[in-house]
């Protein structure tokens, strides 16, 4: 994802098509980066002006930022017939961070964690780093805003009364992720957003809902023992492996259908 698909060589039409794809790609990425920059500016302004620096748990902040960065680097990429798909776990870790940190810190930690993780990865272009960091900032802001509608803001202990706010934050994370990534993939692959959304939608959304449900259940255990947060990536990795097995089975079925 994020790299241009080369056009077949030919006349100036191929070159013009590539130029148009480049232009649309940069416009799409630019809009997401502007949105992410606005979210990041809001978080930094709130931290600097509303007294969040005086009551700060630095170990928790650094730990959540590290977990978010690590989670953003773990992904399962697979192909089923002619479609390429990716399963990630950073959305579930973001939901855990939603419980552990104030919203402003969550946005900052998500942005910095993703940016550092992607920038230190091998051969990741700056444009892709900027896009992923900005998308992370927007996802975190969406979670904070959705939770606030139900009066749920971090940090908080997970209780049944807060479950609607947790569910709203989880839904906002998934919706914002899809809303921001699908237009970019549409530009690069020259496929309609509707087609991209419907491609293997059962596998993508089913796994996403499973991750978020697991993270929501984990919140109740983390409320009793904060160090359990470091077990979450291990559990999610197990879920990741289960998804990989499902992918292999679907790839085998698709191969037999060819």
Short mmCIF file of N, CA and C in Angstrom, two decimals, residues 51-216:
data_model
loop_
_atom_site.label_atom_id
_atom_site.label_comp_id
_atom_site.label_asym_id
_atom_site.label_seq_id
_atom_site.Cartn_x
_atom_site.Cartn_y
_atom_site.Cartn_z
N UNK A 51 -2.79 22.21 31.82
CA UNK A 51 -2.23 21.62 33.02
C UNK A 51 -1.96 20.13 32.96
N UNK A 52 -1.94 19.54 31.77
CA UNK A 52 -1.71 18.10 31.67
C UNK A 52 -0.25 17.72 31.96
N UNK A 53 0.66 18.69 31.86
CA UNK A 53 2.07 18.37 32.12
C UNK A 53 2.36 18.21 33.61
N UNK A 54 1.56 18.83 34.45
CA UNK A 54 1.84 18.78 35.89
C UNK A 54 1.40 17.45 36.52
N UNK A 55 0.45 16.78 35.91
CA UNK A 55 -0.04 15.51 36.45
C UNK A 55 0.11 14.43 35.39
N UNK A 56 1.35 14.03 35.18
CA UNK A 56 1.67 13.14 34.07
C UNK A 56 2.37 11.88 34.58
N UNK A 57 1.89 10.73 34.15
CA UNK A 57 2.54 9.45 34.45
C UNK A 57 3.42 9.09 33.26
N UNK A 58 4.67 9.54 33.31
CA UNK A 58 5.56 9.34 32.18
C UNK A 58 5.79 7.87 31.83
N UNK A 59 5.96 6.96 32.79
CA UNK A 59 6.12 5.55 32.42
C UNK A 59 4.92 5.02 31.63
N UNK A 60 3.71 5.42 32.05
CA UNK A 60 2.53 4.96 31.33
C UNK A 60 2.48 5.55 29.92
N UNK A 61 2.79 6.83 29.80
CA UNK A 61 2.77 7.49 28.49
C UNK A 61 3.79 6.86 27.55
N UNK A 62 5.01 6.68 28.03
CA UNK A 62 6.05 6.08 27.20
C UNK A 62 5.72 4.63 26.85
N UNK A 63 5.14 3.92 27.82
CA UNK A 63 4.77 2.53 27.56
C UNK A 63 3.69 2.41 26.49
N UNK A 64 2.67 3.25 26.58
CA UNK A 64 1.59 3.22 25.58
C UNK A 64 2.12 3.63 24.22
N UNK A 65 2.97 4.66 24.17
CA UNK A 65 3.54 5.09 22.89
C UNK A 65 4.35 3.97 22.26
N UNK A 66 5.13 3.25 23.08
CA UNK A 66 5.93 2.14 22.57
C UNK A 66 5.04 1.01 22.05
N UNK A 67 3.98 0.70 22.79
CA UNK A 67 3.06 -0.35 22.36
C UNK A 67 2.35 0.02 21.06
N UNK A 68 1.95 1.28 20.93
CA UNK A 68 1.29 1.73 19.70
C UNK A 68 2.24 1.66 18.51
N UNK A 69 3.50 2.06 18.74
CA UNK A 69 4.48 1.98 17.68
C UNK A 69 4.75 0.56 17.25
N UNK A 70 4.88 -0.34 18.24
CA UNK A 70 5.10 -1.75 17.93
C UNK A 70 3.92 -2.35 17.19
N UNK A 71 2.72 -2.03 17.67
CA UNK A 71 1.51 -2.58 17.04
C UNK A 71 1.35 -2.10 15.60
N UNK A 72 1.76 -0.86 15.32
CA UNK A 72 1.63 -0.34 13.96
C UNK A 72 2.60 -1.01 12.99
N UNK A 73 3.62 -1.67 13.53
CA UNK A 73 4.61 -2.34 12.68
C UNK A 73 4.24 -3.79 12.39
N UNK A 74 3.23 -4.31 13.10
CA UNK A 74 2.83 -5.70 12.93
C UNK A 74 1.61 -5.74 12.03
N UNK A 75 1.75 -6.39 10.88
CA UNK A 75 0.61 -6.51 9.97
C UNK A 75 0.75 -7.78 9.15
N UNK A 76 -0.38 -8.30 8.76
CA UNK A 76 -0.45 -9.50 7.94
C UNK A 76 -0.97 -9.09 6.57
N UNK A 77 -0.13 -9.23 5.55
CA UNK A 77 -0.52 -8.88 4.18
C UNK A 77 -0.72 -10.17 3.39
N UNK A 78 -1.82 -10.24 2.67
CA UNK A 78 -2.12 -11.47 1.93
C UNK A 78 -2.88 -11.12 0.66
N UNK A 79 -2.90 -12.08 -0.26
CA UNK A 79 -3.64 -11.93 -1.51
C UNK A 79 -4.63 -13.07 -1.64
N UNK A 80 -5.84 -12.75 -2.02
CA UNK A 80 -6.85 -13.74 -2.36
C UNK A 80 -7.30 -13.45 -3.77
N UNK A 81 -6.99 -14.36 -4.67
CA UNK A 81 -7.16 -14.13 -6.11
C UNK A 81 -6.38 -12.87 -6.50
N UNK A 82 -7.07 -11.82 -6.97
CA UNK A 82 -6.37 -10.62 -7.45
C UNK A 82 -6.39 -9.48 -6.44
N UNK A 83 -6.90 -9.71 -5.24
CA UNK A 83 -7.02 -8.63 -4.26
C UNK A 83 -5.95 -8.76 -3.19
N UNK A 84 -5.38 -7.61 -2.80
CA UNK A 84 -4.40 -7.56 -1.72
C UNK A 84 -5.07 -7.00 -0.47
N UNK A 85 -4.82 -7.64 0.67
CA UNK A 85 -5.47 -7.26 1.91
C UNK A 85 -4.46 -7.22 3.05
N UNK A 86 -4.76 -6.41 4.08
CA UNK A 86 -3.88 -6.28 5.23
C UNK A 86 -4.69 -6.33 6.51
N UNK A 87 -4.22 -7.12 7.48
CA UNK A 87 -4.83 -7.18 8.80
C UNK A 87 -3.83 -6.61 9.80
N UNK A 88 -4.28 -5.68 10.65
CA UNK A 88 -3.40 -4.99 11.59
C UNK A 88 -3.94 -5.20 13.01
N UNK A 89 -3.15 -4.77 14.02
CA UNK A 89 -3.60 -4.89 15.41
C UNK A 89 -3.53 -3.56 16.15
N UNK A 90 -3.05 -2.49 15.49
CA UNK A 90 -2.86 -1.24 16.21
C UNK A 90 -4.18 -0.63 16.66
N UNK A 91 -5.29 -0.97 15.98
CA UNK A 91 -6.58 -0.41 16.39
C UNK A 91 -6.99 -0.92 17.77
N UNK A 92 -6.73 -2.21 18.05
CA UNK A 92 -7.08 -2.75 19.37
C UNK A 92 -6.20 -2.16 20.46
N UNK A 93 -4.91 -1.98 20.17
CA UNK A 93 -4.02 -1.38 21.15
C UNK A 93 -4.41 0.08 21.40
N UNK A 94 -4.88 0.76 20.36
CA UNK A 94 -5.35 2.14 20.52
C UNK A 94 -6.54 2.19 21.48
N UNK A 95 -7.43 1.21 21.41
CA UNK A 95 -8.57 1.18 22.32
C UNK A 95 -8.11 1.00 23.77
N UNK A 96 -7.08 0.19 23.97
CA UNK A 96 -6.51 0.03 25.31
C UNK A 96 -5.92 1.36 25.80
N UNK A 97 -5.20 2.04 24.90
CA UNK A 97 -4.64 3.34 25.25
C UNK A 97 -5.70 4.36 25.58
N UNK A 98 -6.87 4.23 24.95
CA UNK A 98 -8.00 5.12 25.22
C UNK A 98 -8.41 5.07 26.69
N UNK A 99 -8.27 3.88 27.31
CA UNK A 99 -8.61 3.75 28.73
C UNK A 99 -7.49 4.26 29.63
N UNK A 100 -6.25 4.15 29.18
CA UNK A 100 -5.11 4.41 30.06
C UNK A 100 -4.67 5.87 30.09
N UNK A 101 -4.94 6.63 29.02
CA UNK A 101 -4.40 7.98 28.91
C UNK A 101 -5.49 9.02 28.69
N UNK A 102 -5.24 10.27 29.11
CA UNK A 102 -6.12 11.37 28.69
C UNK A 102 -6.11 11.48 27.17
N UNK A 103 -7.21 11.95 26.61
CA UNK A 103 -7.33 11.99 25.16
C UNK A 103 -6.22 12.74 24.46
N UNK A 104 -5.79 13.86 25.02
CA UNK A 104 -4.74 14.65 24.36
C UNK A 104 -3.43 13.87 24.29
N UNK A 105 -3.10 13.18 25.37
CA UNK A 105 -1.89 12.38 25.38
C UNK A 105 -2.01 11.18 24.43
N UNK A 106 -3.21 10.62 24.32
CA UNK A 106 -3.41 9.48 23.43
C UNK A 106 -3.11 9.87 21.98
N UNK A 107 -3.61 11.04 21.57
CA UNK A 107 -3.36 11.50 20.20
C UNK A 107 -1.88 11.71 19.96
N UNK A 108 -1.20 12.34 20.92
CA UNK A 108 0.24 12.58 20.77
C UNK A 108 1.02 11.27 20.75
N UNK A 109 0.69 10.34 21.65
CA UNK A 109 1.41 9.07 21.70
C UNK A 109 1.19 8.25 20.43
N UNK A 110 -0.03 8.26 19.93
CA UNK A 110 -0.32 7.52 18.70
C UNK A 110 0.48 8.09 17.53
N UNK A 111 0.51 9.40 17.42
CA UNK A 111 1.22 10.03 16.31
C UNK A 111 2.71 9.76 16.38
N UNK A 112 3.29 9.99 17.54
CA UNK A 112 4.74 9.81 17.70
C UNK A 112 5.12 8.34 17.58
N UNK A 113 4.33 7.46 18.21
CA UNK A 113 4.64 6.04 18.16
C UNK A 113 4.63 5.49 16.74
N UNK A 114 3.61 5.83 15.98
CA UNK A 114 3.52 5.36 14.59
C UNK A 114 4.62 5.98 13.74
N UNK A 115 4.86 7.29 13.91
CA UNK A 115 5.88 7.96 13.10
C UNK A 115 7.27 7.36 13.33
N UNK A 116 7.62 7.13 14.59
CA UNK A 116 8.93 6.57 14.89
C UNK A 116 9.04 5.15 14.37
N UNK A 117 8.00 4.35 14.57
CA UNK A 117 8.03 2.96 14.12
C UNK A 117 8.16 2.86 12.61
N UNK A 118 7.40 3.67 11.89
CA UNK A 118 7.44 3.61 10.43
C UNK A 118 8.72 4.22 9.87
N UNK A 119 9.21 5.29 10.51
CA UNK A 119 10.42 5.95 10.02
C UNK A 119 11.65 5.08 10.21
N UNK A 120 11.65 4.23 11.23
CA UNK A 120 12.81 3.38 11.50
C UNK A 120 12.71 2.04 10.76
N UNK A 121 11.58 1.78 10.11
CA UNK A 121 11.45 0.56 9.32
C UNK A 121 12.27 0.69 8.03
N UNK A 122 12.55 -0.43 7.43
CA UNK A 122 13.39 -0.42 6.23
C UNK A 122 12.64 0.13 5.02
N UNK A 123 13.25 1.11 4.39
CA UNK A 123 12.80 1.64 3.09
C UNK A 123 11.33 2.08 3.08
N UNK A 124 10.91 2.73 4.12
CA UNK A 124 9.56 3.32 4.13
C UNK A 124 9.69 4.78 3.69
N UNK A 125 9.08 5.17 2.57
CA UNK A 125 9.22 6.54 2.08
C UNK A 125 8.60 7.55 3.04
N UNK A 126 9.13 8.78 3.07
CA UNK A 126 8.60 9.81 3.98
C UNK A 126 7.11 10.07 3.79
N UNK A 127 6.64 9.99 2.55
CA UNK A 127 5.22 10.24 2.30
C UNK A 127 4.35 9.21 3.03
N UNK A 128 4.81 7.97 3.03
CA UNK A 128 4.05 6.92 3.70
C UNK A 128 4.12 7.07 5.22
N UNK A 129 5.29 7.50 5.72
CA UNK A 129 5.42 7.76 7.16
C UNK A 129 4.45 8.86 7.59
N UNK A 130 4.43 9.95 6.83
CA UNK A 130 3.54 11.07 7.16
C UNK A 130 2.08 10.65 7.11
N UNK A 131 1.71 9.86 6.11
CA UNK A 131 0.32 9.43 5.99
C UNK A 131 -0.09 8.56 7.17
N UNK A 132 0.73 7.58 7.52
CA UNK A 132 0.38 6.67 8.60
C UNK A 132 0.32 7.39 9.95
N UNK A 133 1.26 8.31 10.19
CA UNK A 133 1.24 9.07 11.44
C UNK A 133 0.00 9.95 11.53
N UNK A 134 -0.34 10.61 10.41
CA UNK A 134 -1.52 11.47 10.40
C UNK A 134 -2.80 10.65 10.55
N UNK A 135 -2.85 9.50 9.91
CA UNK A 135 -4.03 8.64 10.05
C UNK A 135 -4.17 8.17 11.50
N UNK A 136 -3.05 7.86 12.14
CA UNK A 136 -3.10 7.47 13.54
C UNK A 136 -3.62 8.58 14.43
N UNK A 137 -3.18 9.81 14.17
CA UNK A 137 -3.67 10.95 14.95
C UNK A 137 -5.17 11.13 14.78
N UNK A 138 -5.65 10.98 13.55
CA UNK A 138 -7.09 11.14 13.30
C UNK A 138 -7.89 10.02 13.95
N UNK A 139 -7.38 8.80 13.91
CA UNK A 139 -8.07 7.67 14.54
C UNK A 139 -8.17 7.88 16.06
N UNK A 140 -7.07 8.32 16.67
CA UNK A 140 -7.08 8.56 18.12
C UNK A 140 -8.07 9.67 18.47
N UNK A 141 -8.08 10.74 17.67
CA UNK A 141 -9.02 11.84 17.92
C UNK A 141 -10.45 11.39 17.78
N UNK A 142 -10.71 10.55 16.77
CA UNK A 142 -12.07 10.03 16.58
C UNK A 142 -12.51 9.21 17.79
N UNK A 143 -11.61 8.40 18.34
CA UNK A 143 -11.94 7.60 19.51
C UNK A 143 -12.25 8.49 20.71
N UNK A 144 -11.42 9.51 20.91
CA UNK A 144 -11.62 10.42 22.04
C UNK A 144 -12.95 11.16 21.91
N UNK A 145 -13.25 11.64 20.71
CA UNK A 145 -14.50 12.38 20.49
C UNK A 145 -15.72 11.49 20.69
N UNK A 146 -15.66 10.25 20.17
CA UNK A 146 -16.80 9.33 20.29
C UNK A 146 -17.03 8.96 21.76
N UNK A 147 -15.95 8.71 22.48
CA UNK A 147 -16.09 8.38 23.89
C UNK A 147 -16.64 9.54 24.69
N UNK A 148 -16.22 10.76 24.35
CA UNK A 148 -16.67 11.95 25.08
C UNK A 148 -18.17 12.16 24.94
N UNK A 149 -18.74 11.74 23.81
CA UNK A 149 -20.19 11.88 23.62
C UNK A 149 -20.95 11.12 24.71
N UNK A 150 -20.36 10.02 25.17
CA UNK A 150 -20.99 9.20 26.21
C UNK A 150 -20.39 9.49 27.59
N UNK A 151 -19.61 10.56 27.68
CA UNK A 151 -19.03 10.94 28.96
C UNK A 151 -17.88 10.06 29.41
N UNK A 152 -17.24 9.37 28.48
CA UNK A 152 -16.14 8.46 28.81
C UNK A 152 -14.84 9.06 28.28
N UNK A 153 -13.96 9.45 29.17
CA UNK A 153 -12.65 9.99 28.79
C UNK A 153 -11.59 9.35 29.68
N UNK A 154 -10.42 9.13 29.12
CA UNK A 154 -9.35 8.50 29.87
C UNK A 154 -8.62 9.48 30.77
N UNK A 155 -7.93 8.92 31.76
CA UNK A 155 -7.93 7.50 32.12
C UNK A 155 -9.15 7.15 32.96
N UNK A 156 -9.60 5.89 32.86
CA UNK A 156 -10.78 5.47 33.60
C UNK A 156 -10.73 3.96 33.85
N UNK A 157 -11.34 3.49 34.91
CA UNK A 157 -11.49 2.05 35.10
C UNK A 157 -12.67 1.55 34.28
N UNK A 158 -12.51 0.41 33.67
CA UNK A 158 -13.58 -0.13 32.83
C UNK A 158 -14.72 -0.66 33.70
N UNK A 159 -15.92 -0.19 33.43
CA UNK A 159 -17.12 -0.65 34.14
C UNK A 159 -18.23 -0.85 33.11
N UNK A 160 -19.26 -1.57 33.50
CA UNK A 160 -20.37 -1.82 32.57
C UNK A 160 -21.05 -0.52 32.17
N UNK A 161 -21.10 0.46 33.07
CA UNK A 161 -21.75 1.73 32.75
C UNK A 161 -20.99 2.49 31.67
N UNK A 162 -19.69 2.21 31.53
CA UNK A 162 -18.88 2.89 30.51
C UNK A 162 -18.81 2.10 29.20
N UNK A 163 -19.45 0.95 29.16
CA UNK A 163 -19.38 0.11 27.97
C UNK A 163 -19.89 0.79 26.70
N UNK A 164 -20.99 1.57 26.75
CA UNK A 164 -21.41 2.27 25.52
C UNK A 164 -20.34 3.23 24.99
N UNK A 165 -19.66 3.94 25.89
CA UNK A 165 -18.59 4.84 25.45
C UNK A 165 -17.41 4.09 24.87
N UNK A 166 -17.09 2.94 25.46
CA UNK A 166 -16.00 2.11 24.93
C UNK A 166 -16.36 1.58 23.55
N UNK A 167 -17.61 1.13 23.41
CA UNK A 167 -18.07 0.62 22.12
C UNK A 167 -18.06 1.72 21.06
N UNK A 168 -18.46 2.94 21.45
CA UNK A 168 -18.45 4.06 20.51
C UNK A 168 -17.03 4.39 20.07
N UNK A 169 -16.08 4.36 21.01
CA UNK A 169 -14.68 4.63 20.67
C UNK A 169 -14.15 3.56 19.72
N UNK A 170 -14.50 2.29 19.99
CA UNK A 170 -14.05 1.20 19.12
C UNK A 170 -14.61 1.36 17.71
N UNK A 171 -15.91 1.69 17.62
CA UNK A 171 -16.53 1.89 16.31
C UNK A 171 -15.89 3.06 15.57
N UNK A 172 -15.57 4.13 16.29
CA UNK A 172 -14.95 5.30 15.67
C UNK A 172 -13.56 4.97 15.14
N UNK A 173 -12.82 4.15 15.87
CA UNK A 173 -11.48 3.74 15.42
C UNK A 173 -11.57 2.97 14.11
N UNK A 174 -12.47 1.99 14.06
CA UNK A 174 -12.60 1.16 12.86
C UNK A 174 -13.11 1.99 11.67
N UNK A 175 -14.12 2.83 11.93
CA UNK A 175 -14.71 3.63 10.84
C UNK A 175 -13.71 4.63 10.28
N UNK A 176 -12.97 5.31 11.16
CA UNK A 176 -12.00 6.30 10.68
C UNK A 176 -10.86 5.65 9.93
N UNK A 177 -10.44 4.47 10.38
CA UNK A 177 -9.38 3.75 9.67
C UNK A 177 -9.80 3.43 8.25
N UNK A 178 -11.01 2.86 8.10
CA UNK A 178 -11.50 2.53 6.77
C UNK A 178 -11.70 3.79 5.92
N UNK A 179 -12.25 4.83 6.53
CA UNK A 179 -12.55 6.05 5.79
C UNK A 179 -11.30 6.75 5.27
N UNK A 180 -10.19 6.60 5.97
CA UNK A 180 -8.96 7.29 5.57
C UNK A 180 -8.09 6.46 4.65
N UNK A 181 -8.11 5.13 4.79
CA UNK A 181 -7.21 4.31 3.99
C UNK A 181 -7.83 3.93 2.64
N UNK A 182 -9.15 3.73 2.58
CA UNK A 182 -9.75 3.27 1.33
C UNK A 182 -9.60 4.27 0.18
N UNK A 183 -9.78 5.59 0.40
CA UNK A 183 -9.57 6.51 -0.72
C UNK A 183 -8.15 6.46 -1.26
N UNK A 184 -7.16 6.27 -0.40
CA UNK A 184 -5.78 6.18 -0.87
C UNK A 184 -5.58 4.93 -1.71
N UNK A 185 -6.07 3.81 -1.25
CA UNK A 185 -5.92 2.56 -2.01
C UNK A 185 -6.68 2.67 -3.32
N UNK A 186 -7.82 3.36 -3.30
CA UNK A 186 -8.61 3.54 -4.51
C UNK A 186 -7.82 4.31 -5.57
N UNK A 187 -7.12 5.35 -5.15
CA UNK A 187 -6.31 6.13 -6.09
C UNK A 187 -5.18 5.29 -6.67
N UNK A 188 -4.48 4.56 -5.79
CA UNK A 188 -3.32 3.79 -6.23
C UNK A 188 -3.72 2.62 -7.13
N UNK A 189 -4.78 1.92 -6.75
CA UNK A 189 -5.17 0.73 -7.50
C UNK A 189 -6.18 1.02 -8.61
N UNK A 190 -6.70 2.27 -8.65
CA UNK A 190 -7.71 2.65 -9.64
C UNK A 190 -8.93 1.75 -9.55
N UNK A 191 -9.34 1.51 -8.32
CA UNK A 191 -10.52 0.69 -8.03
C UNK A 191 -11.48 1.53 -7.20
N UNK A 192 -12.77 1.35 -7.42
CA UNK A 192 -13.74 2.15 -6.69
C UNK A 192 -13.68 1.82 -5.19
N UNK A 193 -14.00 2.83 -4.38
CA UNK A 193 -14.00 2.64 -2.93
C UNK A 193 -15.02 1.56 -2.54
N UNK A 194 -16.16 1.54 -3.21
CA UNK A 194 -17.19 0.54 -2.91
C UNK A 194 -16.67 -0.87 -3.15
N UNK A 195 -15.96 -1.06 -4.27
CA UNK A 195 -15.41 -2.38 -4.58
C UNK A 195 -14.37 -2.79 -3.54
N UNK A 196 -13.53 -1.84 -3.16
CA UNK A 196 -12.50 -2.13 -2.16
C UNK A 196 -13.12 -2.51 -0.82
N UNK A 197 -14.17 -1.78 -0.44
CA UNK A 197 -14.80 -2.04 0.84
C UNK A 197 -15.45 -3.43 0.87
N UNK A 198 -16.06 -3.83 -0.24
CA UNK A 198 -16.78 -5.10 -0.28
C UNK A 198 -15.85 -6.29 -0.48
N UNK A 199 -14.61 -6.05 -0.90
CA UNK A 199 -13.67 -7.15 -1.12
C UNK A 199 -13.28 -7.79 0.21
N UNK A 200 -13.62 -9.07 0.36
CA UNK A 200 -13.31 -9.81 1.60
C UNK A 200 -13.76 -9.06 2.85
N UNK A 201 -14.90 -8.38 2.75
CA UNK A 201 -15.38 -7.56 3.86
C UNK A 201 -15.68 -8.41 5.09
N UNK A 202 -16.12 -9.66 4.87
CA UNK A 202 -16.42 -10.52 6.02
C UNK A 202 -15.17 -10.84 6.82
N UNK A 203 -14.07 -11.11 6.12
CA UNK A 203 -12.82 -11.44 6.80
C UNK A 203 -12.24 -10.22 7.50
N UNK A 204 -12.25 -9.08 6.81
CA UNK A 204 -11.66 -7.86 7.38
C UNK A 204 -12.44 -7.38 8.60
N UNK A 205 -13.76 -7.20 8.43
CA UNK A 205 -14.56 -6.67 9.52
C UNK A 205 -14.75 -7.68 10.64
N UNK A 206 -14.85 -8.95 10.28
CA UNK A 206 -14.97 -9.98 11.31
C UNK A 206 -13.75 -10.02 12.21
N UNK A 207 -12.57 -9.95 11.60
CA UNK A 207 -11.35 -9.95 12.39
C UNK A 207 -11.23 -8.67 13.20
N UNK A 208 -11.64 -7.53 12.61
CA UNK A 208 -11.55 -6.25 13.31
C UNK A 208 -12.47 -6.23 14.52
N UNK A 209 -13.70 -6.70 14.35
CA UNK A 209 -14.64 -6.74 15.47
C UNK A 209 -14.11 -7.68 16.56
N UNK A 210 -13.52 -8.79 16.14
CA UNK A 210 -12.95 -9.72 17.11
C UNK A 210 -11.82 -9.09 17.91
N UNK A 211 -10.95 -8.35 17.24
CA UNK A 211 -9.85 -7.66 17.93
C UNK A 211 -10.38 -6.65 18.93
N UNK A 212 -11.36 -5.86 18.50
CA UNK A 212 -11.89 -4.82 19.38
C UNK A 212 -12.65 -5.42 20.55
N UNK A 213 -13.38 -6.50 20.32
CA UNK A 213 -14.09 -7.17 21.41
C UNK A 213 -13.10 -7.72 22.42
N UNK A 214 -12.01 -8.31 21.92
CA UNK A 214 -10.98 -8.83 22.81
C UNK A 214 -10.34 -7.71 23.62
N UNK A 215 -10.06 -6.58 22.95
CA UNK A 215 -9.47 -5.44 23.65
C UNK A 215 -10.43 -4.88 24.69
N UNK A 216 -11.73 -4.83 24.37
CA UNK A 216 -12.72 -4.31 25.32
C UNK A 216 -12.81 -5.20 26.56
#
